[in-house]
mmCIF file of C-alpha atoms and ligand atoms in Angstrom:
data_model
loop_
_atom_site.group_PDB
_atom_site.id
_atom_site.type_symbol
_atom_site.label_atom_id
_atom_site.label_comp_id
_atom_site.label_asym_id
_atom_site.label_seq_id
_atom_site.Cartn_x
_atom_site.Cartn_y
_atom_site.Cartn_z
ATOM 1 C CA MET A 1 61.549 62.487 122.461
ATOM 2 C CA ASN A 2 64.848 60.619 122.608
ATOM 3 C CA ILE A 3 68.121 62.478 122.903
ATOM 4 C CA LEU A 4 71.655 61.191 122.422
ATOM 5 C CA LEU A 5 74.231 63.058 124.474
ATOM 6 C CA ILE A 6 77.835 62.654 123.308
ATOM 7 C CA GLU A 7 80.075 64.109 126.017
ATOM 8 C CA ASP A 8 83.315 62.674 127.402
ATOM 9 C CA GLU A 9 83.246 64.628 130.670
ATOM 10 C CA LYS A 10 81.180 62.347 132.830
ATOM 11 C CA LYS A 11 80.236 65.007 135.379
ATOM 12 C CA ILE A 12 78.782 67.301 132.746
ATOM 13 C CA ALA A 13 77.175 64.349 130.984
ATOM 14 C CA SER A 14 75.379 63.142 134.099
ATOM 15 C CA PHE A 15 74.313 66.682 135.016
ATOM 16 C CA VAL A 16 72.758 67.224 131.583
ATOM 17 C CA ARG A 17 71.298 63.733 131.407
ATOM 18 C CA ASN A 18 69.655 63.951 134.818
ATOM 19 C CA GLY A 19 68.241 67.365 134.009
ATOM 20 C CA LEU A 20 66.798 66.217 130.692
ATOM 21 C CA LYS A 21 65.382 63.065 132.234
ATOM 22 C CA ALA A 22 63.668 65.134 134.908
ATOM 23 C CA GLU A 23 61.988 67.015 132.052
ATOM 24 C CA GLY A 24 60.682 63.756 130.655
ATOM 25 C CA TYR A 25 63.136 63.210 127.818
ATOM 26 C CA GLY A 26 64.678 59.845 127.070
ATOM 27 C CA VAL A 27 68.463 60.248 127.182
ATOM 28 C CA ASP A 28 71.307 57.953 126.139
ATOM 29 C CA CYS A 29 74.888 58.942 126.854
ATOM 30 C CA ALA A 30 78.006 58.186 124.833
ATOM 31 C CA HIS A 31 81.331 59.129 126.409
ATOM 32 C CA SER A 32 83.480 58.965 123.281
ATOM 33 C CA ALA A 33 83.288 59.949 119.628
ATOM 34 C CA ARG A 34 83.398 56.296 118.630
ATOM 35 C CA ASP A 35 80.524 55.256 120.893
ATOM 36 C CA GLY A 36 78.554 58.295 119.800
ATOM 37 C CA VAL A 37 78.787 57.420 116.113
ATOM 38 C CA PHE A 38 77.940 53.805 116.858
ATOM 39 C CA MET A 39 74.890 54.638 118.953
ATOM 40 C CA ALA A 40 73.628 57.204 116.456
ATOM 41 C CA SER A 41 73.936 54.616 113.696
ATOM 42 C CA GLU A 42 72.089 51.921 115.651
ATOM 43 C CA CYS A 43 69.242 53.957 117.123
ATOM 44 C CA GLN A 44 67.018 56.705 115.870
ATOM 45 C CA TYR A 45 67.338 59.816 118.022
ATOM 46 C CA ASP A 46 65.173 62.909 117.764
ATOM 47 C CA LEU A 47 68.069 65.137 118.672
ATOM 48 C CA ILE A 48 71.801 64.821 119.344
ATOM 49 C CA VAL A 49 73.723 66.990 121.798
ATOM 50 C CA LEU A 50 77.372 66.763 120.799
ATOM 51 C CA ASP A 51 80.395 68.085 122.656
ATOM 52 C CA LEU A 52 83.083 69.597 120.452
ATOM 53 C CA LYS A 53 86.050 68.223 122.396
ATOM 54 C CA LEU A 54 85.943 64.495 122.942
ATOM 55 C CA GLY A 55 88.729 62.344 124.340
ATOM 56 C CA ASP A 56 89.139 60.226 121.206
ATOM 57 C CA GLY A 57 88.234 62.742 118.537
ATOM 58 C CA ASP A 58 86.344 65.913 117.983
ATOM 59 C CA GLY A 59 82.692 66.713 117.599
ATOM 60 C CA VAL A 60 83.230 68.235 114.179
ATOM 61 C CA GLU A 61 84.359 64.878 112.794
ATOM 62 C CA VAL A 62 81.484 63.102 114.537
ATOM 63 C CA CYS A 63 79.051 65.583 113.040
ATOM 64 C CA ARG A 64 80.452 65.148 109.527
ATOM 65 C CA THR A 65 80.325 61.376 109.871
ATOM 66 C CA LEU A 66 76.700 61.446 111.022
ATOM 67 C CA ARG A 67 75.677 63.678 108.124
ATOM 68 C CA LYS A 68 77.544 61.442 105.678
ATOM 69 C CA MET A 69 75.623 58.508 107.107
ATOM 70 C CA GLY A 70 72.423 60.305 106.208
ATOM 71 C CA ARG A 71 71.516 61.393 109.715
ATOM 72 C CA THR A 72 69.461 64.509 109.054
ATOM 73 C CA GLY A 73 68.053 65.119 112.545
ATOM 74 C CA PRO A 74 68.963 68.128 114.637
ATOM 75 C CA ILE A 75 72.443 68.312 116.192
ATOM 76 C CA MET A 76 73.291 70.744 118.969
ATOM 77 C CA MET A 77 77.029 71.334 119.388
ATOM 78 C CA LEU A 78 78.551 72.234 122.740
ATOM 79 C CA THR A 79 81.672 74.363 122.452
ATOM 80 C CA ALA A 80 84.065 74.902 125.327
ATOM 81 C CA ARG A 81 84.884 78.520 124.662
ATOM 82 C CA ASP A 82 83.065 81.379 123.092
ATOM 83 C CA SER A 83 85.280 81.099 120.078
ATOM 84 C CA VAL A 84 83.930 82.316 116.778
ATOM 85 C CA SER A 85 86.106 79.920 114.771
ATOM 86 C CA GLU A 86 84.830 76.928 116.773
ATOM 87 C CA ARG A 87 81.247 77.967 116.259
ATOM 88 C CA VAL A 88 81.748 78.419 112.534
ATOM 89 C CA LEU A 89 83.539 75.080 112.302
ATOM 90 C CA GLY A 90 80.705 73.404 114.180
ATOM 91 C CA LEU A 91 77.999 74.856 111.975
ATOM 92 C CA ASP A 92 80.020 74.147 108.821
ATOM 93 C CA SER A 93 80.310 70.512 109.776
ATOM 94 C CA GLY A 94 76.526 70.216 109.764
ATOM 95 C CA ALA A 95 75.470 71.106 113.308
ATOM 96 C CA ASP A 96 72.232 73.071 113.502
ATOM 97 C CA ASP A 97 72.933 75.082 116.596
ATOM 98 C CA TYR A 98 75.586 75.466 119.261
ATOM 99 C CA MET A 99 75.872 76.456 122.891
ATOM 100 C CA THR A 100 78.904 77.759 124.685
ATOM 101 C CA LYS A 101 80.008 76.212 127.957
ATOM 102 C CA PRO A 102 79.267 77.048 130.663
ATOM 103 C CA PHE A 103 75.587 77.295 129.802
ATOM 104 C CA SER A 104 72.474 77.488 131.892
ATOM 105 C CA PHE A 105 70.409 74.373 131.852
ATOM 106 C CA GLU A 106 67.255 76.428 131.274
ATOM 107 C CA GLU A 107 68.742 77.839 128.111
ATOM 108 C CA LEU A 108 69.755 74.393 126.883
ATOM 109 C CA LEU A 109 66.176 73.226 127.443
ATOM 110 C CA ALA A 110 64.734 76.202 125.587
ATOM 111 C CA ARG A 111 67.080 75.674 122.658
ATOM 112 C CA ILE A 112 66.333 71.946 122.504
ATOM 113 C CA ARG A 113 62.608 72.675 122.391
ATOM 114 C CA ALA A 114 63.084 75.251 119.656
ATOM 115 C CA MET A 115 65.247 72.904 117.593
ATOM 116 C CA HIS A 116 62.803 70.083 117.939
ATOM 117 C CA ARG A 117 59.941 72.300 116.767
ATOM 118 C CA ARG A 118 61.970 73.468 113.793
ATOM 119 C CA PHE A 119 62.565 69.905 112.716
ATOM 120 C CA GLN A 120 58.967 68.775 112.826
ATOM 121 C CA PRO A 121 58.003 67.757 109.310
ATOM 122 C CA ALA A 122 55.767 70.275 107.560
ATOM 123 C CA GLU A 123 53.432 67.545 106.401
ATOM 124 C CA ALA A 124 52.705 64.071 107.541
ATOM 125 C CA ASN A 125 55.427 61.594 106.720
ATOM 126 C CA PRO A 126 54.603 59.095 104.033
ATOM 127 C CA SER A 127 53.540 55.580 104.557
ATOM 128 C CA TYR A 128 54.137 52.654 102.245
ATOM 129 C CA GLN A 129 51.959 49.746 101.338
ATOM 130 C CA ILE A 130 53.261 46.852 99.289
ATOM 131 C CA ASP A 131 51.268 43.660 99.248
ATOM 132 C CA ASP A 132 50.236 43.257 102.904
ATOM 133 C CA LEU A 133 53.310 45.066 104.241
ATOM 134 C CA HIS A 134 52.416 48.449 105.725
ATOM 135 C CA VAL A 135 55.087 50.892 106.942
ATOM 136 C CA GLU A 136 54.549 54.280 108.596
ATOM 137 C CA MET A 137 57.719 56.315 108.367
ATOM 138 C CA GLU A 138 57.187 58.705 111.242
ATOM 139 C CA SER A 139 56.062 56.265 113.890
ATOM 140 C CA ARG A 140 58.329 53.616 112.319
ATOM 141 C CA SER A 141 55.525 51.147 112.577
ATOM 142 C CA VAL A 142 55.980 48.066 110.400
ATOM 143 C CA ARG A 143 53.168 45.548 109.944
ATOM 144 C CA ARG A 144 52.715 42.604 107.706
ATOM 145 C CA GLY A 145 49.272 41.064 107.469
ATOM 146 C CA GLY A 146 48.297 42.918 110.649
ATOM 147 C CA ARG A 147 51.253 41.476 112.585
ATOM 148 C CA ASN A 148 53.552 44.061 114.188
ATOM 149 C CA ILE A 149 57.224 43.708 113.285
ATOM 150 C CA LEU A 150 59.956 45.164 115.443
ATOM 151 C CA LEU A 151 63.034 46.326 113.517
ATOM 152 C CA SER A 152 66.364 47.669 114.725
ATOM 153 C CA GLY A 153 67.444 51.116 113.565
ATOM 154 C CA THR A 154 69.635 49.752 110.784
ATOM 155 C CA GLU A 155 67.023 47.256 109.649
ATOM 156 C CA PHE A 156 64.451 50.025 109.453
ATOM 157 C CA ARG A 157 66.754 52.296 107.425
ATOM 158 C CA LEU A 158 67.507 49.459 105.027
ATOM 159 C CA LEU A 159 63.817 48.664 104.628
ATOM 160 C CA ALA A 160 63.001 52.367 104.176
ATOM 161 C CA PHE A 161 65.595 52.623 101.412
ATOM 162 C CA LEU A 162 64.214 49.538 99.655
ATOM 163 C CA LEU A 163 60.687 50.959 99.977
ATOM 164 C CA GLN A 164 61.724 54.280 98.476
ATOM 165 C CA ASN A 165 62.980 52.243 95.517
ATOM 166 C CA THR A 166 60.120 49.755 95.283
ATOM 167 C CA HIS A 167 60.269 47.716 92.052
ATOM 168 C CA ARG A 168 63.747 49.040 91.269
ATOM 169 C CA VAL A 169 66.925 47.027 91.590
ATOM 170 C CA VAL A 170 69.289 48.705 94.033
ATOM 171 C CA SER A 171 72.962 47.793 93.922
ATOM 172 C CA LYS A 172 74.913 46.836 97.003
ATOM 173 C CA SER A 173 77.186 49.830 96.577
ATOM 174 C CA LEU A 174 74.181 52.172 96.526
ATOM 175 C CA ILE A 175 72.815 50.527 99.673
ATOM 176 C CA LEU A 176 76.221 50.914 101.352
ATOM 177 C CA GLU A 177 76.307 54.545 100.421
ATOM 178 C CA LYS A 178 72.747 55.437 101.381
ATOM 179 C CA VAL A 179 72.177 53.261 104.421
ATOM 180 C CA TRP A 180 75.643 52.975 105.963
ATOM 181 C CA GLY A 181 77.580 55.925 104.565
ATOM 182 C CA TYR A 182 80.970 55.113 103.054
ATOM 183 C CA ASP A 183 82.407 53.695 106.221
ATOM 184 C CA PHE A 184 82.353 50.034 105.341
ATOM 185 C CA SER A 185 84.453 48.354 102.699
ATOM 186 C CA PRO A 186 82.546 46.706 99.854
ATOM 187 C CA GLU A 187 84.194 43.397 100.846
ATOM 188 C CA SER A 188 82.167 43.432 104.027
ATOM 189 C CA ASN A 189 79.127 41.156 104.033
ATOM 190 C CA ILE A 190 77.129 43.541 106.210
ATOM 191 C CA ILE A 191 74.417 43.985 103.567
ATOM 192 C CA GLU A 192 73.873 40.241 103.210
ATOM 193 C CA VAL A 193 73.677 39.969 106.987
ATOM 194 C CA TYR A 194 71.046 42.693 107.294
ATOM 195 C CA ILE A 195 69.065 41.472 104.295
ATOM 196 C CA LYS A 196 68.929 38.115 106.047
ATOM 197 C CA TYR A 197 67.654 39.762 109.255
ATOM 198 C CA LEU A 198 65.003 41.654 107.297
ATOM 199 C CA ARG A 199 63.894 38.546 105.441
ATOM 200 C CA GLU A 200 63.514 36.647 108.677
ATOM 201 C CA LYS A 201 61.265 39.356 110.037
ATOM 202 C CA ILE A 202 59.323 40.271 106.923
ATOM 203 C CA ASP A 203 59.308 37.357 104.513
ATOM 204 C CA LYS A 204 59.740 34.274 106.632
ATOM 205 C CA GLY A 205 56.698 32.012 106.432
ATOM 206 C CA GLN A 206 54.992 34.285 103.882
ATOM 207 C CA MET A 207 53.441 33.042 100.660
ATOM 208 C CA ARG A 208 54.780 36.011 98.731
ATOM 209 C CA PRO A 209 58.313 37.077 99.631
ATOM 210 C CA LEU A 210 58.971 40.767 98.979
ATOM 211 C CA ILE A 211 62.756 41.008 99.168
ATOM 212 C CA HIS A 212 64.408 39.536 96.081
ATOM 213 C CA THR A 213 68.064 38.955 95.331
ATOM 214 C CA ILE A 214 69.160 39.914 91.843
ATOM 215 C CA HIS A 215 72.327 37.883 91.591
ATOM 216 C CA GLY A 216 75.479 39.830 90.939
ATOM 217 C CA VAL A 217 73.575 43.117 91.062
ATOM 218 C CA GLY A 218 71.701 43.773 94.267
ATOM 219 C CA TYR A 219 68.191 43.595 95.662
ATOM 220 C CA ARG A 220 64.659 44.511 94.722
ATOM 221 C CA LEU A 221 61.598 44.979 96.861
ATOM 222 C CA CYS A 222 58.469 43.971 94.964
ATOM 223 C CA VAL A 223 55.637 41.492 94.771
ATOM 224 C CA ALA A 224 57.056 38.886 92.426
ATOM 225 C CA GLU A 225 55.009 36.766 90.063
ATOM 226 C CA LEU A 226 54.556 33.374 91.590
ATOM 227 C CA SER A 227 56.635 30.975 89.548
ATOM 228 C CA ILE A 228 54.741 27.754 89.110
HETATM 229 CA CA1 LIG B 1 84.582 67.381 126.315
#
């Protein structure tokens, strides 16, 4: 289980990180709101521990941004005081639970375990098969023709979105909305860049490319008729 800890106070951050690591969790630390959002958008974490007061912003905004980006995993908010309004604000912004500082590490552990259990999917996550591309959503395993393909977090989310819409044309604006949130301007060429990355990993050297550009509209994932 991989945890992202977003906490600007380095002493607290290293205390929590060391404790979690000793329990066998993988832990990445971000010391600012900006880094936290970036890391959460690049990597898939099983759980995020998010401090409410960050040097360059607040946890509520971070939480809203992550939810807008489609991050549905559990978020534990750390609040500095036992303030009802802060707790309500935290939960309203999309956090799933909160803890009040100072907290006991044992309690944090117990709450993390409980949250993780709550978020286990009720049934097995789906897998997709299109041509010889096979994708398991939960383990994030991607294979084409038996060859393992390693994707970054963003590449995987983009592929997952295309797979959910197999055979349909998806517009660039829909991809921006669903894969990136609204945070990038449509002028940005980020989609083209990531489509190129995906093609290099999935389609390059293949007889039957799966990712197709529909000019002026968007993209479609499908097995195309071979044009002879
Ligand atoms: Ca703080």
